[in-house]
Short mmCIF file of C-alpha atoms in Angstrom, two decimals:
data_model
loop_
_atom_site.label_atom_id
_atom_site.label_comp_id
_atom_site.label_asym_id
_atom_site.label_seq_id
_atom_site.Cartn_x
_atom_site.Cartn_y
_atom_site.Cartn_z
CA MET A 239 12.36 4.71 19.59
CA THR A 240 14.03 1.86 17.75
CA ASP A 241 11.61 -0.93 18.70
CA THR A 242 8.14 0.49 18.22
CA SER A 243 5.10 -1.45 19.39
CA LYS A 244 1.54 -0.32 18.77
CA ARG A 245 1.32 0.64 22.44
CA ASP A 246 4.53 2.69 22.15
CA LEU A 247 3.12 4.48 19.13
CA ALA A 248 -0.17 5.17 20.93
CA ARG A 249 1.74 6.71 23.84
CA LEU A 250 3.77 8.84 21.43
CA LEU A 251 0.63 10.07 19.68
CA ALA A 252 -0.86 10.93 23.07
CA ARG A 253 2.25 12.98 23.91
CA ALA A 254 1.97 14.79 20.59
CA ARG A 255 -1.73 15.48 21.16
CA ARG A 256 -1.05 16.96 24.60
CA ALA A 257 1.71 19.13 23.15
CA ILE A 258 -0.65 20.46 20.48
CA GLU A 259 -3.42 21.07 23.01
CA ASN A 260 -1.13 22.92 25.45
CA PRO A 261 1.88 24.27 23.51
CA ALA A 262 2.64 26.91 26.15
CA GLU A 263 3.29 24.22 28.76
CA LEU A 264 5.93 22.45 26.66
CA VAL A 265 9.47 23.45 27.62
CA GLU A 266 12.17 23.48 24.94
CA ARG A 267 13.88 20.31 26.19
CA ASP A 268 10.63 18.33 26.10
CA ARG A 269 9.73 19.75 22.69
CA ALA A 270 13.07 18.63 21.25
CA ALA A 271 12.66 15.16 22.78
CA LEU A 272 9.15 14.84 21.35
CA LEU A 273 10.28 15.91 17.87
CA GLY A 274 13.10 13.38 18.02
CA ALA A 275 10.76 10.57 19.06
CA LEU A 276 8.30 11.46 16.30
CA ALA A 277 11.07 11.52 13.70
CA SER A 278 12.36 8.13 14.87
CA ALA A 279 8.90 6.56 14.77
CA GLU A 280 8.17 8.10 11.38
CA THR A 281 11.38 6.64 9.95
CA GLN A 282 10.70 3.18 11.36
CA VAL A 283 7.08 3.04 10.23
CA ALA A 284 7.96 4.28 6.73
CA GLY A 285 10.91 1.91 6.34
CA SER A 286 9.41 -1.42 7.44
CA PRO A 287 6.58 -3.45 5.84
CA ILE A 288 5.44 -4.49 9.34
CA PRO A 289 6.84 -2.02 11.91
CA TRP A 290 5.42 -3.96 14.86
CA SER A 291 4.46 -7.56 15.61
CA LEU A 292 1.05 -8.73 14.45
CA GLU A 293 -1.07 -11.60 15.78
CA ILE A 294 -2.97 -13.54 13.13
CA HIS A 295 -5.49 -16.39 13.30
CA ILE A 296 -5.16 -19.30 10.90
CA ALA A 297 -7.35 -22.26 9.97
CA SER A 298 -6.86 -25.31 7.77
CA ILE A 299 -9.61 -27.52 6.38
CA GLU A 300 -8.58 -30.93 5.09
CA ASP A 301 -11.11 -32.60 2.79
CA ARG A 302 -11.08 -35.11 -0.04
CA HIS A 303 -9.86 -32.46 -2.46
CA GLY A 304 -6.87 -31.34 -0.40
CA LEU A 305 -6.25 -28.44 1.98
CA ASN A 306 -7.86 -25.03 2.28
CA HIS A 307 -6.09 -22.39 4.36
CA TYR A 308 -7.62 -19.26 5.89
CA VAL A 309 -6.02 -16.28 7.61
CA ALA A 310 -7.63 -13.40 9.53
CA LEU A 311 -6.73 -10.81 12.13
CA THR A 312 -9.40 -11.94 14.62
CA ARG A 313 -11.02 -15.22 15.63
CA PRO A 314 -14.54 -14.05 14.61
CA ALA A 315 -13.29 -13.01 11.18
CA LEU A 316 -11.54 -16.36 10.76
CA MET A 317 -14.60 -18.36 11.76
CA ALA A 318 -16.75 -16.32 9.39
CA GLU A 319 -14.58 -17.65 6.54
CA VAL A 320 -14.74 -21.21 7.86
CA ALA A 321 -18.52 -20.96 8.31
CA ALA A 322 -18.91 -19.80 4.71
CA TYR A 323 -17.24 -23.05 3.61
CA CYS A 324 -19.53 -25.07 5.89
CA ARG A 325 -22.69 -23.37 4.64
CA GLU A 326 -21.83 -24.23 1.04
CA CYS A 327 -21.82 -27.94 1.95
CA TRP A 328 -24.48 -27.84 4.68
CA THR A 329 -26.96 -30.03 2.79
CA GLU A 330 -24.44 -32.89 2.82
CA ILE A 331 -24.63 -33.42 6.61
CA GLY A 332 -28.40 -33.90 6.94
CA ASP A 333 -28.92 -31.14 9.52
CA ALA A 334 -32.43 -29.68 9.27
CA ARG A 335 -31.49 -26.35 10.86
CA ASP A 336 -31.21 -23.23 8.71
CA PRO A 337 -27.46 -22.46 8.51
CA GLY A 338 -28.26 -18.81 7.90
CA THR A 339 -29.64 -18.49 11.43
CA LEU A 340 -26.74 -20.17 13.23
CA ASP A 341 -23.64 -18.61 14.77
CA ASP A 342 -20.39 -19.16 12.85
CA GLU A 343 -18.81 -21.18 15.68
CA VAL A 344 -21.94 -23.35 15.94
CA ILE A 345 -21.96 -23.89 12.18
CA ALA A 346 -18.34 -25.07 12.17
CA SER A 347 -18.78 -27.34 15.19
CA ALA A 348 -21.94 -28.98 13.82
CA TYR A 349 -20.54 -29.44 10.33
CA PHE A 350 -17.25 -31.07 11.26
CA ASP A 351 -18.86 -33.25 13.96
CA LYS A 352 -20.86 -34.87 11.16
CA ARG A 353 -18.03 -35.00 8.63
CA PRO A 354 -15.42 -37.46 9.96
CA ASP A 355 -13.80 -37.43 6.53
CA GLU A 356 -12.99 -33.73 6.90
CA HIS A 357 -10.88 -32.04 9.54
CA LEU A 358 -10.67 -28.45 10.82
CA SER A 359 -7.70 -27.12 12.75
CA THR A 360 -7.27 -23.56 14.04
CA ASP A 361 -4.38 -21.76 15.64
CA ARG A 362 -2.97 -18.31 16.14
CA THR A 363 0.56 -17.09 15.70
CA GLU A 364 2.53 -13.87 15.84
CA LEU A 365 4.32 -12.26 12.92
CA GLY A 366 7.35 -10.41 14.17
CA ALA A 367 8.18 -6.89 13.10
CA SER A 368 10.15 -6.97 9.87
CA PRO A 369 13.43 -5.03 9.70
CA PRO A 370 14.40 -3.18 6.52
CA ALA A 371 15.44 -5.79 3.98
CA ALA A 372 18.67 -4.07 2.96
CA GLY A 373 19.83 -3.35 6.50
CA TYR A 374 19.17 0.35 6.22
CA LEU A 375 16.12 2.55 5.89
CA LEU A 376 15.17 3.92 2.52
CA GLU A 377 13.44 7.26 2.75
CA THR A 378 10.01 7.28 1.21
CA GLY A 379 7.31 9.90 1.08
CA TRP A 380 4.77 11.94 -0.84
CA TYR A 381 5.73 14.86 -3.03
CA CYS A 382 3.93 17.37 -5.20
CA VAL A 383 5.27 19.18 -8.25
CA LEU A 384 4.82 22.95 -8.38
CA GLY A 385 5.94 25.43 -10.99
CA THR A 386 8.98 27.54 -10.15
CA ALA A 387 6.78 30.54 -10.98
CA HIS A 388 5.55 30.28 -7.38
CA LEU A 389 9.02 31.48 -6.31
CA SER A 390 10.51 34.90 -6.84
CA THR A 391 13.88 35.26 -8.55
CA SER A 392 15.44 36.26 -5.22
CA THR A 393 14.13 33.07 -3.60
CA ALA A 394 15.42 31.04 -6.54
CA ASP A 395 18.87 32.58 -6.04
CA LEU A 396 18.67 31.72 -2.36
CA LEU A 397 17.84 28.07 -3.11
CA ASP A 398 20.80 27.88 -5.48
CA GLN A 399 23.04 29.18 -2.70
CA TRP A 400 21.73 26.62 -0.23
CA CYS A 401 22.35 23.81 -2.71
CA SER A 402 26.04 24.70 -2.82
CA LYS A 403 26.49 24.75 0.96
CA GLU A 404 26.71 22.11 3.65
CA ALA A 405 23.29 21.02 4.89
CA THR A 406 24.14 22.11 8.44
CA ASP A 407 24.69 25.67 7.22
CA CYS A 408 21.21 26.00 5.69
CA PRO A 409 17.70 26.13 7.16
CA LEU A 410 16.62 23.47 4.63
CA ASN A 411 18.52 20.62 2.98
CA ILE A 412 17.78 21.54 -0.64
CA ALA A 413 18.62 19.31 -3.62
CA SER A 414 18.91 20.80 -7.09
CA SER A 415 17.49 19.16 -10.19
CA VAL A 416 17.85 19.88 -13.89
CA TYR A 417 14.63 21.89 -13.84
CA GLY A 418 14.52 23.29 -10.31
CA TRP A 419 14.76 22.20 -6.68
CA PHE A 420 13.64 19.36 -4.43
CA VAL A 421 12.57 20.80 -1.08
CA PRO A 422 11.71 18.80 2.08
CA ILE A 423 8.80 20.34 3.96
CA ARG A 424 8.51 18.08 7.02
CA GLN A 425 10.37 18.38 10.33
CA ILE A 426 11.42 21.98 9.78
CA ASP A 427 13.14 23.47 12.81
CA PRO A 428 10.81 26.24 14.07
CA ALA A 429 13.86 28.32 14.98
CA ARG A 430 14.84 28.43 11.29
CA LEU A 431 11.45 29.35 9.85
CA SER A 432 12.34 33.05 10.05
CA GLN A 433 15.13 32.42 7.51
CA LEU A 434 12.66 31.28 4.85
CA PRO A 435 11.16 33.82 2.42
CA ASP A 436 7.40 34.32 2.38
CA ASP A 437 6.81 32.74 -1.04
CA LEU A 438 8.68 29.58 -0.03
CA LEU A 439 6.79 29.44 3.27
CA ALA A 440 3.48 29.74 1.40
CA ALA A 441 4.41 26.79 -0.82
CA ILE A 442 5.52 24.76 2.20
CA ARG A 443 2.21 25.41 3.98
CA PHE A 444 0.36 24.47 0.78
CA GLY A 445 2.18 21.12 0.62
CA ARG A 446 1.90 20.25 4.29
CA GLU A 447 -1.83 21.03 4.43
CA ARG A 448 -2.31 18.44 1.69
CA GLY A 449 -0.23 15.72 3.32
CA PHE A 450 2.95 16.04 1.25
CA ASP A 451 6.45 15.94 2.72
CA HIS A 452 8.44 17.20 -0.30
CA ILE A 453 7.94 19.73 -3.06
CA LEU A 454 9.62 19.47 -6.44
CA PHE A 455 9.79 22.94 -7.94
CA ASP A 456 9.91 22.39 -11.71
CA CYS A 457 10.11 25.10 -14.37
CA ASP A 458 7.82 23.05 -16.63
CA ALA A 459 5.16 22.32 -13.99
CA GLY A 460 1.83 24.06 -13.64
CA THR A 461 0.79 26.51 -10.96
CA ALA A 462 -1.70 26.04 -8.14
CA ASP A 463 -4.56 28.30 -7.13
CA GLY A 464 -4.02 30.09 -3.86
CA LEU A 465 -0.27 30.56 -4.25
CA PRO A 466 1.44 33.71 -5.53
CA VAL A 467 2.78 33.60 -9.08
CA HIS A 468 5.88 35.55 -10.10
CA SER A 469 7.01 36.65 -13.54
CA TRP A 470 10.60 35.69 -14.28
#
């Protein structure tokens, strides 16, 4: 999904919801297609400031002091800002009505009808989806730092082995750091979960339940309650 609209994303979320509600009805081909679509949408949304087009409402008020500009996502929100300006100057137009009891559209219409020296213009326009500025998508995400004590020495040896191999030969694409390992915990192939040791799986579940997509295992980091701790 390279050109995601809000409607496209809503459809994708509906597909994902149905798959979660009825996992037994999802055949392998459809599961793979859904995972691919989710990954594509995730990449696009994370890599673009505005992943889909956005309609905005704009207003300009020209008075003796210059121009005031207003922007909002809806017409009512825009007119609420314009009406706030009108209420501040309401006493200048000689209207006996209480501006606090009048609708925002009525306030604006009455005010500018009696102020020929001021002018209100409104319009709406569409902001197009913005592509990545550098022409490619930078990966972004949330990560937590956990102590390497949450991993056994055998799991640590396994991570070192994976770091020295091609990513396609490992269940996870691990990156080594000076103090430990950087482990992605999103989009893990279910078929490869059986290759992960229990202590690593526990840490992955811990991170995913809290909304993270990477774990940095650091020998100087603290430990978290609820995870096993090993003595090295």
